[in-house]
XYZ file of C-alpha atoms in Angstrom:
403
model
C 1.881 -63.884 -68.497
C -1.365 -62.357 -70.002
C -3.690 -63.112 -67.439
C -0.665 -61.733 -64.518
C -0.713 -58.671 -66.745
C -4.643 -58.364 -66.823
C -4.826 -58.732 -63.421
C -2.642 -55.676 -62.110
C -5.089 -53.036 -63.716
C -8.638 -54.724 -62.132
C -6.064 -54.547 -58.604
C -4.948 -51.081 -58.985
C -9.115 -49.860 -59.400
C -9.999 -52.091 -56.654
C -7.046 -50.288 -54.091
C -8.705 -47.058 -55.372
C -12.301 -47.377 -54.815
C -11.612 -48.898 -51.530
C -9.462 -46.116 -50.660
C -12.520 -43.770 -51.804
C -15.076 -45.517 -50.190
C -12.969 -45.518 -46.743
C -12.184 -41.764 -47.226
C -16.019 -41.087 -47.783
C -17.050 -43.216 -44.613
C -14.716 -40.907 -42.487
C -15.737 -37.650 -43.716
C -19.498 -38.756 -43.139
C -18.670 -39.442 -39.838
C -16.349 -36.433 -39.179
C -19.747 -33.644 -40.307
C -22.409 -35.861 -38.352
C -20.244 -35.526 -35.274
C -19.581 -32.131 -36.027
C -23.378 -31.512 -36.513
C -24.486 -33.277 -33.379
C -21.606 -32.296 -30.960
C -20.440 -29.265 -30.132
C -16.304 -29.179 -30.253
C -16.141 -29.116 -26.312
C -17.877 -31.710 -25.758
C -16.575 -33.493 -28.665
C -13.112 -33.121 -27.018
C -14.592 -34.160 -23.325
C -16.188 -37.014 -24.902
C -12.678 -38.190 -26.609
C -11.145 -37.503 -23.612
C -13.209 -39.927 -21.126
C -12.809 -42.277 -23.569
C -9.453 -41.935 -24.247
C -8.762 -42.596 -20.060
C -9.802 -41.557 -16.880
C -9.232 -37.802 -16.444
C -6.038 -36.571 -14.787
C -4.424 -39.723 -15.469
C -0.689 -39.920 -16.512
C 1.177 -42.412 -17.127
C 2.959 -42.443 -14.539
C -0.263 -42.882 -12.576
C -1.473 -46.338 -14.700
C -0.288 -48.486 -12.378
C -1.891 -46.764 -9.566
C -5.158 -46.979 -10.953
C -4.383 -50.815 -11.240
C -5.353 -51.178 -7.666
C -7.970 -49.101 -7.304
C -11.385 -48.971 -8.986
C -12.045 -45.827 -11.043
C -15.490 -44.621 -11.444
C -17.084 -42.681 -13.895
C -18.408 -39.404 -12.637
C -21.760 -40.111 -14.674
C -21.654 -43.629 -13.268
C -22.425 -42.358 -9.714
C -24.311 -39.825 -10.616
C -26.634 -42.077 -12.024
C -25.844 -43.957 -8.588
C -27.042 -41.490 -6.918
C -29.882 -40.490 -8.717
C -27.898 -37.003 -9.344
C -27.356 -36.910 -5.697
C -30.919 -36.396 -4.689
C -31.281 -35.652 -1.188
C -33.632 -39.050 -0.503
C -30.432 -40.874 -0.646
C -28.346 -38.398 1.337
C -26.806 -40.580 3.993
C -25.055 -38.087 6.090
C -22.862 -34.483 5.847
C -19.409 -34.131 7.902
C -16.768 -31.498 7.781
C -15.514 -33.336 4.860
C -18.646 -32.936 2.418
C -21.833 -34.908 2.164
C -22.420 -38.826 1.678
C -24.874 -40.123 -0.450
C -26.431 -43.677 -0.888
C -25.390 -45.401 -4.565
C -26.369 -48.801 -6.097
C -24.368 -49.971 -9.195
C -26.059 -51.669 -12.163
C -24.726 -54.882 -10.806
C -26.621 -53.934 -7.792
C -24.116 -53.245 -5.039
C -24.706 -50.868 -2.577
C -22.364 -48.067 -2.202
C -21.547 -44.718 -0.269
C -19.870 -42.053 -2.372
C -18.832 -38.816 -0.765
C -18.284 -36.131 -2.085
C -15.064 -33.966 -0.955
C -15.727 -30.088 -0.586
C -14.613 -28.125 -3.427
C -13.583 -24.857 -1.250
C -11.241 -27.227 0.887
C -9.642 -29.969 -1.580
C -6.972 -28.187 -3.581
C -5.392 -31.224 -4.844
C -4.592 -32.059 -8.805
C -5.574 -35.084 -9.881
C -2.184 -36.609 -10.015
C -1.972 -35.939 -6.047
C -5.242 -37.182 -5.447
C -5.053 -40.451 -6.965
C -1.894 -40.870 -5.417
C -3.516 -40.064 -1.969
C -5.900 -42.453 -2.905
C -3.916 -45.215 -3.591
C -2.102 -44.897 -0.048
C -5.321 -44.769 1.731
C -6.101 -47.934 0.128
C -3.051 -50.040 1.180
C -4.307 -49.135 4.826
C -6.513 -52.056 5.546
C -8.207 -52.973 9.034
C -11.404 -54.839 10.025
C -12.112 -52.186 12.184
C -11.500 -49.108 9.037
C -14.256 -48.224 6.123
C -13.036 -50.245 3.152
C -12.272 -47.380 0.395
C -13.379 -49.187 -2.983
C -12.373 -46.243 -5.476
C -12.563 -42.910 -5.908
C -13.871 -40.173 -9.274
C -12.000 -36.921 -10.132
C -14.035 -35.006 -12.882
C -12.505 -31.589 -13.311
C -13.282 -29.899 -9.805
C -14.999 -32.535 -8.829
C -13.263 -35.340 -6.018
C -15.404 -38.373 -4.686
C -14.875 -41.048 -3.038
C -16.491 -44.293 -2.995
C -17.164 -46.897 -0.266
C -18.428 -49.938 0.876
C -22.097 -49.376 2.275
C -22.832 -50.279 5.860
C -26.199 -51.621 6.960
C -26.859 -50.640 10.115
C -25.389 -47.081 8.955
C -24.107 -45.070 11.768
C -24.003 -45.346 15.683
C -25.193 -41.919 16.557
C -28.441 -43.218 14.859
C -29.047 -45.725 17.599
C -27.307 -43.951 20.426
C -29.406 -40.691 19.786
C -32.762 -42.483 19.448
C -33.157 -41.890 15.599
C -33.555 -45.879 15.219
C -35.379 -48.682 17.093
C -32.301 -50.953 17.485
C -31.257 -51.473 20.844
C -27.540 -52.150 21.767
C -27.201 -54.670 24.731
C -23.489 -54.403 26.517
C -21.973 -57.627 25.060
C -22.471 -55.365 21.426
C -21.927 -51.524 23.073
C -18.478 -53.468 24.402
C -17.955 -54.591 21.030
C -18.560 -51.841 19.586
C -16.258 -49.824 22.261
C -13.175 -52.908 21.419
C -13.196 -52.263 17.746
C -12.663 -48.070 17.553
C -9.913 -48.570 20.027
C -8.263 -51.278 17.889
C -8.654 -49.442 14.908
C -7.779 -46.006 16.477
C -4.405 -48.126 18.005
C -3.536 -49.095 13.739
C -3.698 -45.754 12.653
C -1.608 -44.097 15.477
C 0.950 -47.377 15.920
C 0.772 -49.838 13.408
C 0.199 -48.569 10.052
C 2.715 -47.470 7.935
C 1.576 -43.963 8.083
C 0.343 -42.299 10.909
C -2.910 -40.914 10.900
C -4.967 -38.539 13.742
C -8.890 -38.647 12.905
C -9.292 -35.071 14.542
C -12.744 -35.934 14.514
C -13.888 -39.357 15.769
C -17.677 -39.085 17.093
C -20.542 -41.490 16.797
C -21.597 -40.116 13.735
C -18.085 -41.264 12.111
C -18.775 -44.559 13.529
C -20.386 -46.871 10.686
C -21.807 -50.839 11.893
C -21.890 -53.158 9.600
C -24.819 -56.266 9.510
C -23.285 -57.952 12.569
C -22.834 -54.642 14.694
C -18.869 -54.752 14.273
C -17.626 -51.121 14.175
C -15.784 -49.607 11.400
C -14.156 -45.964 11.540
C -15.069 -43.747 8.680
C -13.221 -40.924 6.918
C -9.944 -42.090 9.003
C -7.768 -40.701 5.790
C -9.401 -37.917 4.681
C -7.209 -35.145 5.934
C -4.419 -36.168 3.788
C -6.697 -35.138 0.890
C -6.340 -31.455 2.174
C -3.579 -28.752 2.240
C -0.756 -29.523 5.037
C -1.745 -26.423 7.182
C -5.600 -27.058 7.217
C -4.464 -31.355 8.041
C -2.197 -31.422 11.123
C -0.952 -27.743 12.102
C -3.076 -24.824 14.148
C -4.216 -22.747 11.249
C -7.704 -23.884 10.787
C -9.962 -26.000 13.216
C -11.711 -29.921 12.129
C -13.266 -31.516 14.341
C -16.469 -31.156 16.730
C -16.902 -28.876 20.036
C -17.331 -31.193 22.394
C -15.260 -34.326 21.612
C -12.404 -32.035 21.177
C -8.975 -32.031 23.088
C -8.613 -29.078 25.142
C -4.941 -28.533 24.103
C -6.452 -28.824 20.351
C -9.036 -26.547 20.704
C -7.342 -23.734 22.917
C -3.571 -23.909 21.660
C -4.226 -26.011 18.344
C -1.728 -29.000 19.761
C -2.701 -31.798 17.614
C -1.355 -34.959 18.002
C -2.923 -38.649 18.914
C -3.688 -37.595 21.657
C -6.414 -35.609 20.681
C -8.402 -38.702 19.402
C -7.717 -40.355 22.157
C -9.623 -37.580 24.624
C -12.566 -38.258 22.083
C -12.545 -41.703 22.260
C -13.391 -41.053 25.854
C -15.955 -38.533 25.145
C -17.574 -41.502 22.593
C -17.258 -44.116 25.322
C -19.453 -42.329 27.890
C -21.895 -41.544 25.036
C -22.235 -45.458 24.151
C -22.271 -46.211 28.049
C -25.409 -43.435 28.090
C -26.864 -43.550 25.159
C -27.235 -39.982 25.105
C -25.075 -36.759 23.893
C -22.134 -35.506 24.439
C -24.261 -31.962 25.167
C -27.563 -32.145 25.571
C -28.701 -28.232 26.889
C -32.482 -29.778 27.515
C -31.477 -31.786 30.911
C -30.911 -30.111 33.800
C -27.351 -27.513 34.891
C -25.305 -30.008 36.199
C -26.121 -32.998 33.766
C -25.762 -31.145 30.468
C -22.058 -31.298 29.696
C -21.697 -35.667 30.078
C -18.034 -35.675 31.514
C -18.936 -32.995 33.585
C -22.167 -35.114 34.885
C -19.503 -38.450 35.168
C -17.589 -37.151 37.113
C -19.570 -35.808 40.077
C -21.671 -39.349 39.698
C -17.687 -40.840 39.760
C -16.847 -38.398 42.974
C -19.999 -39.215 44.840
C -19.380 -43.059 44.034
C -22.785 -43.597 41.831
C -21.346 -44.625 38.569
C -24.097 -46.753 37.779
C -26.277 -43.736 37.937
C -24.468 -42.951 34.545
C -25.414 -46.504 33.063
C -28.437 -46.689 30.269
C -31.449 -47.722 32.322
C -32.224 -49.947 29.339
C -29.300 -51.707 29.673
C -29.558 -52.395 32.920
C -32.588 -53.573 32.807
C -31.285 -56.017 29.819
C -28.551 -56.883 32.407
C -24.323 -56.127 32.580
C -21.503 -56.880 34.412
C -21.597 -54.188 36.343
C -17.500 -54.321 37.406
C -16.817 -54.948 33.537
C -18.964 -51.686 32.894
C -17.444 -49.917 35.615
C -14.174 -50.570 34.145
C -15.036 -48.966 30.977
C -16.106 -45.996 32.352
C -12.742 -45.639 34.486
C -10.851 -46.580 31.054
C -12.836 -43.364 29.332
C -11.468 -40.956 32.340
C -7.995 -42.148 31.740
C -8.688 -40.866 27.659
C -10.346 -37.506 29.458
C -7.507 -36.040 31.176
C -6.544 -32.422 30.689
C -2.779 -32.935 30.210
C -2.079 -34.914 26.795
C 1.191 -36.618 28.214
C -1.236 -38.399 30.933
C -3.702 -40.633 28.316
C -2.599 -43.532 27.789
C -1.750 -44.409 24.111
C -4.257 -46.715 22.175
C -2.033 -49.851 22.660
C -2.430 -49.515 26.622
C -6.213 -48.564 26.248
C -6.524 -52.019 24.527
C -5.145 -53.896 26.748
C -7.027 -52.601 29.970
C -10.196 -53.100 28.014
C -9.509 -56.786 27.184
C -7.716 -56.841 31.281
C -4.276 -57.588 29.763
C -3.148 -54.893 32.038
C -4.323 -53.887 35.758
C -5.834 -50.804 36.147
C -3.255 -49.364 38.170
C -3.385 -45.242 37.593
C -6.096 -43.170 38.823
C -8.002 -40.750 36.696
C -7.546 -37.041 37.269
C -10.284 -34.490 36.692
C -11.729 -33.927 33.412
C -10.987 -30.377 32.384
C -14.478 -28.071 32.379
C -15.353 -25.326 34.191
C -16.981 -25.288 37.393
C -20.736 -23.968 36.760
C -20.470 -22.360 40.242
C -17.101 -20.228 39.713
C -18.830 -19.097 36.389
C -22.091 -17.928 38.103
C -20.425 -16.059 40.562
C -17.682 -14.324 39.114
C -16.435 -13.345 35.632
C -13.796 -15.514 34.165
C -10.597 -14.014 32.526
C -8.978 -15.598 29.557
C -5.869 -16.163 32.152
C -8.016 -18.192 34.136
C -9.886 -20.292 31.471
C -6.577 -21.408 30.256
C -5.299 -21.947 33.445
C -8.082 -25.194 33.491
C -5.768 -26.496 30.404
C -2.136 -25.427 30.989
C 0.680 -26.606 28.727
C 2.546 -29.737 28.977
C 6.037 -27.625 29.085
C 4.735 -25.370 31.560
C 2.849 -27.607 33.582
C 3.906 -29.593 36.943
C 2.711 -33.782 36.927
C -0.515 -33.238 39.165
C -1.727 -35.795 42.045
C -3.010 -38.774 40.568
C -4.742 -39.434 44.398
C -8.566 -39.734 43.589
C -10.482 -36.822 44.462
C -12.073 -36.607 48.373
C -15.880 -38.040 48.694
């Protein structure tokens, strides 16, 4: 009973210099981070460890599926976004080239402040629903970063980069027609998932060569397919504000502001006679009647010289000339200037693979003829005219046009 009695006091004084020591360890630490930090960036620096900014709760399991990346992370990436690794700038902001510290290879772009209004609740949500769309023929999304303003996203990197690189003579690789018809295959299939078979329904608005990313063995893969949902309704599918580039776009898009799938589907066809080429869309250094490339297709299609319209390359390489030619009739059906007459993505597959005879005949592209425009001053009445609207309209002759 003595020694239990002799114990309790030598207890009681250990409790209480432990407790002293513990309480001195804390306050040392408390004034060196006060001394060091500053108390905003103490609290950002709690925060970030704490959790990813902007994310809830509710949002956890979200973030479960996706990879969240720190917004010093890719900027080291990046090298703070230096403009050697800048990889390309759409509507949607620029893309710059990132490598990980486990050495992966990445492409992180970053969304445009003046256009991307979303919290960060909404835009990891977005996020996580452009990640369950999946297709060979899509850019893999791998995560994303929101940092206070700032909203990037990250992707898979693709080695041979973009096609307007090759198409537009900025790289040394040359295309032969087995990979151009590849190449053509794989945007329509993955233009066909996002109208048809996905479980939202996406429209590009802006699907051009320069969207068009090929990966090591030349297989195609659409970029920035979702990146209109990360936008405000009116600027993402309604009239108010324009995406897209003159020159690929639907003339019901760009005159009345009629979007629908339709639209991609008219630059599809713009795309295929640039891959068929190998030159753009508009090119104002060739002569009058060769500038505008449907325009140009067409009178080669009316004076029956199609494979005047062929890349001389590539027919030196060799090509099936009747598989080529019906390519080029498949990208007139896409050009038509009433919406209701392009076929939908489905059908466009399956004339391209021949699951389906080629049974309708183009009509004319709509442009405006050089020689009306020389001669005469166009009203506003009578550009329209060239694209009237579908409820207005009468079904015109489908008889090819007179040699």
């Amino acid at each position: 009973m003595q020694t239990s009695a002799s114990k309790q006091p030598f207890s009681g004084l250990f409790f209480f210099l432990g407790s002293l020591v513990i309480l001195f360890i804390l306050v040392l630490l408390i004034f060196i981070l006060w001394k060091f930090f500053k108390p905003g960036k103490l609290r950002a620096l709690i925060s970030r460890t704490a959790k990813p900014p902007g994310t809830s709760d509710a949002l956890s399991v979200h973030l479960r599926t996706i990879s969240y990346f720190n917004f010093h992370t890719l900027e080291k990436a990046t090298n703070n976004f230096h403009s050697n690794n800048l990889l390309g700038c759409g509507g949607f902001g620029p893309v710059f080239l990132g490598k990980l510290g486990d050495g992966q290879l990445i492409a992180v772009k970053k969304l445009s402040l003046d256009k991307s209004q979303q919290g960060d609740r909404e835009f990891l949500a977005e996020v996580r629903l452009i990640t369950s769309i999946q297709h060979k023929n899509l850019v893999r999304l791998l995560g994303c970063c929101s940092d206070g303003a700032q909203r990037l996203l990250v992707y898979e990197y693709m080695k041979n980069r973009s096609l307007d690189q090759i198409l537009y003579g900025k790289s040394n690789i040359f295309l032969n027609w087995r990979t151009r018809y590849q190449i053509i295959l794989g945007i329509a299939r993955g233009l066909q998932y996002l109208h048809e078979d996905s479980h939202i329904r996406i429209v590009h608005r802006d699907i051009k060569a320069s969207n068009i990313l090929l990966d090591d063995k030349f297989q195609p893969r659409i970029g920035d397919f979702g990146l209109a949902r990360f936008f405000p309704e009116d600027q993402a599918y309604l009239s108010t504000a324009f995406a897209g580039t003159l020159g690929y776009t639907a003339p019901e898009y760009a005159i009345r502001g009629e979007l629908s799938e339709k639209a991609d589907i008219y630059s599809f066809g713009v795309l295929v006679l640039e891959i068929i080429t190998c030159r753009k869309n508009t090119d104002l250094s060739l002569p009058s009647e060769m500038q505008y490339l449907p325009e140009y297709a067409w009178k080669l299609y009316e004076r029956s010289r199609l494979i005047d319209l062929v890349d001389p390359k590539m027919q030196e390489d060799g090509i099936l000339e009747k598989d080529v030619m019906q390519t080029i009739y498949v990208a007139f059906l896409c050009l038509q200037p009433h919406a209701n007459l392009r076929p939908p993505m489905s059908e466009i597959v399956a004339m391209l693979v021949r699951k389906v005879a080629l049974v309708e005949t183009p009509t004319r592209p709509a442009f405006l003829d050089r020689k009306q425009r020389k001669d005469e001053k166009i009203s506003w009445d009578a550009t329209t005219d060239c694209f009237p609207s579908p409820l207005q309209s009468d079904s015109p002759s489908l008889s090819r046009p007179q040699k």
